[in-house]
Amino acid sequence: QTVVTQEPSLTVSPGGTVTLTCASSTGAVTSGYYPNWFQQKPGQAPRALIHNTNNKYSWTPARFSGSLLGGKAALTLSGVQPEDEAEYYCLLNCGGPWVFGGGTKLTVL
Amino acid sequence: QVQLQESGPGLVKPSGTLSLACAVAGESVSSNYWWSWVRQPPGRGLECIGQILHTGSTNYNPSLKSRVTISVDKSKNQFSLNLSSVTAADTAVYYCARNFDTWGQGTMVTVSS
């Protein structure tokens, strides 16, 4: 089964910008993988942020954006807020089955 | 606004079958969405178990496929998960979701004798 890899942890200062990435063991991630991004805080269910690479939901803050970058899916947070500290997961459609990445723990410090 | 609520036993014996239901409010399970089950072992990441479309078409995680059945009950407006031959490794919070955009709160299931 495809392995989806994310940075285990990242640290960013308040007001800064950070990019999280999502790679596939089978090769470059394209829009055909329909990348999704989720935010999860302790004790809570995941909250969807981005679908189909770069599409936001009505509830997604404007500072979150999705893209493809260097063969990976990417989630960029611009103007990071303290409340953005959380675990972030990507999700890829790998030719049928959906596969989550291992998650990135984002610390705002 | 659609809401999803998981229900089922919080404790299952090893080698038994884990059975959960996801009640859907504010949307019909007959609508053109994928209805999904996702789990998260304590302190670990998310794992997609599988999905079902209202037509009955399913998509299962290859590593779980031999033990998983997902079905839709249109009369109750819910969908269900059955996971057979469970072991301690199946202990997790189980979430149901619609198209991955809307999630239930999750339910903890422990596999133990």
Coordinates of C-alpha atoms in Angstrom, one line a residue:
Chain A
Q1 CA 0.0 0.0 0.0
T2 CA 1.1 3.6 -0.7
V3 CA 2.9 5.4 2.1
V4 CA 2.1 9.1 2.5
T5 CA 4.8 11.1 4.3
Q6 CA 4.6 14.4 6.1
E7 CA 7.1 16.3 8.3
P8 CA 6.7 14.9 11.8
S9 CA 7.0 18.4 13.4
L10 CA 7.4 22.0 12.5
T11 CA 7.7 25.2 14.6
V12 CA 6.7 28.7 13.5
S13 CA 6.5 32.0 15.2
P14 CA 3.3 33.9 15.5
G15 CA 2.6 36.0 12.4
G16 CA 5.0 33.9 10.4
T17 CA 4.6 31.6 7.4
V18 CA 5.0 27.9 7.2
T19 CA 4.5 25.2 4.6
L20 CA 3.7 21.6 5.3
T21 CA 4.2 19.0 2.6
C22 CA 2.7 15.6 1.7
A23 CA 4.6 13.1 -0.4
S24 CA 3.6 9.8 -1.9
S25 CA 5.8 6.7 -2.0
T26 CA 4.7 6.0 -5.6
G27 CA 6.0 9.3 -7.1
A28 CA 4.9 12.9 -7.6
V29 CA 1.6 14.0 -6.1
T30 CA -0.6 15.4 -8.7
S31 CA -4.1 16.9 -8.7
G32 CA -5.3 13.4 -9.6
Y33 CA -4.6 12.4 -6.0
Y34 CA -7.2 14.9 -4.9
P35 CA -5.2 16.1 -1.9
N36 CA -7.1 17.0 1.3
W37 CA -5.8 18.7 4.4
F38 CA -7.2 18.4 7.9
Q39 CA -6.5 20.1 11.3
Q40 CA -6.9 18.2 14.5
K41 CA -6.6 19.5 18.0
P42 CA -6.3 17.3 21.1
G43 CA -9.5 15.5 22.0
Q44 CA -11.3 16.8 18.9
A45 CA -12.4 15.2 15.6
P46 CA -10.4 16.3 12.5
R47 CA -11.6 19.5 10.8
A48 CA -11.4 19.6 7.0
L49 CA -9.5 22.6 5.6
I50 CA -8.7 22.0 2.0
H51 CA -10.0 19.6 -0.7
N52 CA -9.0 18.8 -4.2
T53 CA -5.5 20.4 -3.8
N54 CA -6.5 24.0 -3.2
N55 CA -10.2 24.3 -2.6
K56 CA -11.2 25.8 0.7
Y57 CA -14.4 25.2 2.6
S58 CA -16.7 28.0 3.8
W59 CA -15.2 27.7 7.2
T60 CA -11.5 27.6 6.2
P61 CA -9.6 30.7 7.4
A62 CA -8.1 32.8 4.5
R63 CA -4.6 32.3 5.9
F64 CA -4.7 28.6 4.9
S65 CA -4.0 27.7 1.3
G66 CA -3.2 24.4 -0.6
S67 CA -1.0 23.8 -3.6
L68 CA 1.3 21.4 -5.4
L69 CA 5.0 22.1 -4.7
G70 CA 7.9 20.1 -6.1
G71 CA 6.0 16.9 -6.6
K72 CA 4.2 17.1 -3.2
A73 CA 1.0 18.5 -2.0
A74 CA 1.5 21.5 0.3
L75 CA -0.4 23.4 2.9
T76 CA 0.7 27.0 3.6
L77 CA -0.2 29.0 6.6
S78 CA 0.4 32.7 6.2
G79 CA 0.2 35.0 9.3
V80 CA 0.1 32.1 11.7
Q81 CA -2.1 32.5 14.8
P82 CA -1.6 30.9 18.2
E83 CA -4.8 28.9 17.7
D84 CA -3.2 27.2 14.6
E85 CA -1.1 25.0 16.9
A86 CA -2.4 21.6 16.1
E87 CA -1.7 18.3 14.2
Y88 CA -2.2 18.5 10.5
Y89 CA -3.0 15.5 8.2
C90 CA -3.0 15.2 4.5
L91 CA -5.1 12.7 2.7
L92 CA -4.5 11.3 -0.8
N93 CA -6.6 9.2 -3.1
C94 CA -4.2 6.4 -4.2
G95 CA -6.1 4.9 -7.1
G96 CA -9.1 3.9 -5.1
P97 CA -8.1 3.7 -1.4
W98 CA -7.6 6.9 0.5
V99 CA -4.4 7.1 2.5
F100 CA -3.6 9.6 5.3
G101 CA -0.2 10.9 6.0
G102 CA 1.4 10.4 9.4
G103 CA 0.6 14.0 10.4
T104 CA 2.6 17.1 11.2
K105 CA 2.6 18.5 14.7
L106 CA 2.7 22.3 14.2
T107 CA 4.0 24.3 17.2
V108 CA 3.5 28.1 17.4
L109 CA 6.2 29.5 19.5
Chain B
Q1 CA -26.6 21.4 8.5
V2 CA -25.6 17.8 8.4
Q3 CA -24.6 16.0 11.6
L4 CA -23.1 12.6 12.1
Q5 CA -23.2 10.5 15.3
E6 CA -21.4 7.3 15.9
S7 CA -22.8 4.6 18.2
G8 CA -21.9 1.1 19.3
P9 CA -20.2 -0.9 22.1
G10 CA -17.2 0.7 23.7
L11 CA -15.6 -2.7 24.5
V12 CA -15.2 -5.7 22.2
K13 CA -13.6 -9.0 23.0
P14 CA -10.6 -10.3 21.0
S15 CA -11.6 -12.4 18.0
G16 CA -15.0 -10.8 18.1
T17 CA -16.7 -8.4 15.7
L18 CA -16.7 -4.6 16.1
S19 CA -20.0 -3.1 15.0
L20 CA -20.7 0.6 14.8
A21 CA -23.4 2.7 13.3
C22 CA -23.3 6.3 12.1
A23 CA -26.6 8.2 12.3
V24 CA -27.0 11.0 9.7
A25 CA -29.1 14.0 10.4
G26 CA -29.8 16.8 8.0
E27 CA -28.9 14.8 4.9
S28 CA -30.1 11.6 3.3
V29 CA -27.6 8.7 3.0
S30 CA -29.1 8.3 -0.5
S31 CA -27.5 11.5 -1.5
N32 CA -24.5 11.4 -3.8
Y33 CA -21.8 11.4 -1.2
W34 CA -19.1 9.0 0.0
W35 CA -19.8 7.9 3.6
S36 CA -16.6 7.0 5.3
W37 CA -15.1 5.3 8.4
V38 CA -11.8 6.5 9.8
R39 CA -10.0 5.4 12.9
Q40 CA -7.3 6.7 15.2
P41 CA -5.4 4.5 17.7
P42 CA -4.5 6.2 20.9
G43 CA -1.7 8.7 20.4
R44 CA -1.4 7.9 16.7
G45 CA -2.5 9.1 13.3
L46 CA -5.6 8.7 11.2
E47 CA -6.3 5.6 9.1
C48 CA -9.0 5.4 6.5
I49 CA -11.0 2.2 6.8
G50 CA -13.3 2.5 3.9
Q51 CA -16.2 4.3 2.2
I52 CA -19.6 3.5 0.7
L53 CA -21.6 5.3 -1.9
H54 CA -25.4 5.3 -1.7
T55 CA -25.4 2.9 -4.7
G56 CA -23.6 0.4 -2.5
S57 CA -20.3 0.8 -4.2
T58 CA -17.5 0.4 -1.6
N59 CA -13.8 1.3 -1.3
Y60 CA -11.8 -0.5 1.4
N61 CA -8.3 -0.1 2.9
P62 CA -6.4 -3.1 1.4
S63 CA -4.9 -3.9 4.7
L64 CA -8.3 -4.3 6.3
K65 CA -10.4 -5.4 3.4
S66 CA -10.7 -9.1 4.4
R67 CA -12.2 -8.1 7.7
V68 CA -14.3 -5.0 6.9
T69 CA -17.9 -4.6 5.7
I70 CA -19.5 -1.1 5.3
S71 CA -23.2 -0.9 4.6
V72 CA -26.0 1.6 4.3
D73 CA -29.4 1.4 5.9
K74 CA -31.7 3.9 4.1
S75 CA -34.7 3.2 6.3
K76 CA -32.7 4.4 9.3
N77 CA -30.7 7.0 7.4
Q78 CA -27.4 5.5 8.7
F79 CA -24.4 3.6 7.6
S80 CA -22.5 0.9 9.5
L81 CA -19.1 -0.6 10.0
N82 CA -18.4 -4.3 10.8
L83 CA -14.8 -5.3 11.6
S84 CA -14.3 -9.0 12.3
S85 CA -11.6 -10.9 14.1
V86 CA -10.5 -7.9 16.1
T87 CA -7.3 -7.7 18.2
A88 CA -5.9 -5.1 20.5
A89 CA -4.4 -3.4 17.5
D90 CA -8.0 -2.4 16.5
T91 CA -8.4 -0.3 19.7
A92 CA -9.0 3.2 18.5
V93 CA -11.4 6.2 18.2
Y94 CA -13.6 5.4 15.3
Y95 CA -15.0 8.3 13.2
C96 CA -17.6 8.5 10.6
A97 CA -17.6 11.2 7.9
R98 CA -19.4 12.5 4.9
N99 CA -17.0 13.0 1.9
F100 CA -14.3 13.8 4.6
D101 CA -15.8 17.3 4.9
T102 CA -18.1 16.6 7.9
W103 CA -17.2 14.3 10.8
G104 CA -18.8 12.8 13.7
Q105 CA -17.3 13.3 17.2
G106 CA -15.9 9.9 17.3
T107 CA -16.4 6.9 19.5
M108 CA -13.7 5.0 21.5
V109 CA -13.6 1.3 21.0
T110 CA -11.4 -0.9 23.2
V111 CA -10.6 -4.5 22.3
S112 CA -9.9 -6.4 25.5
S113 CA -11.1 -9.5 27.3

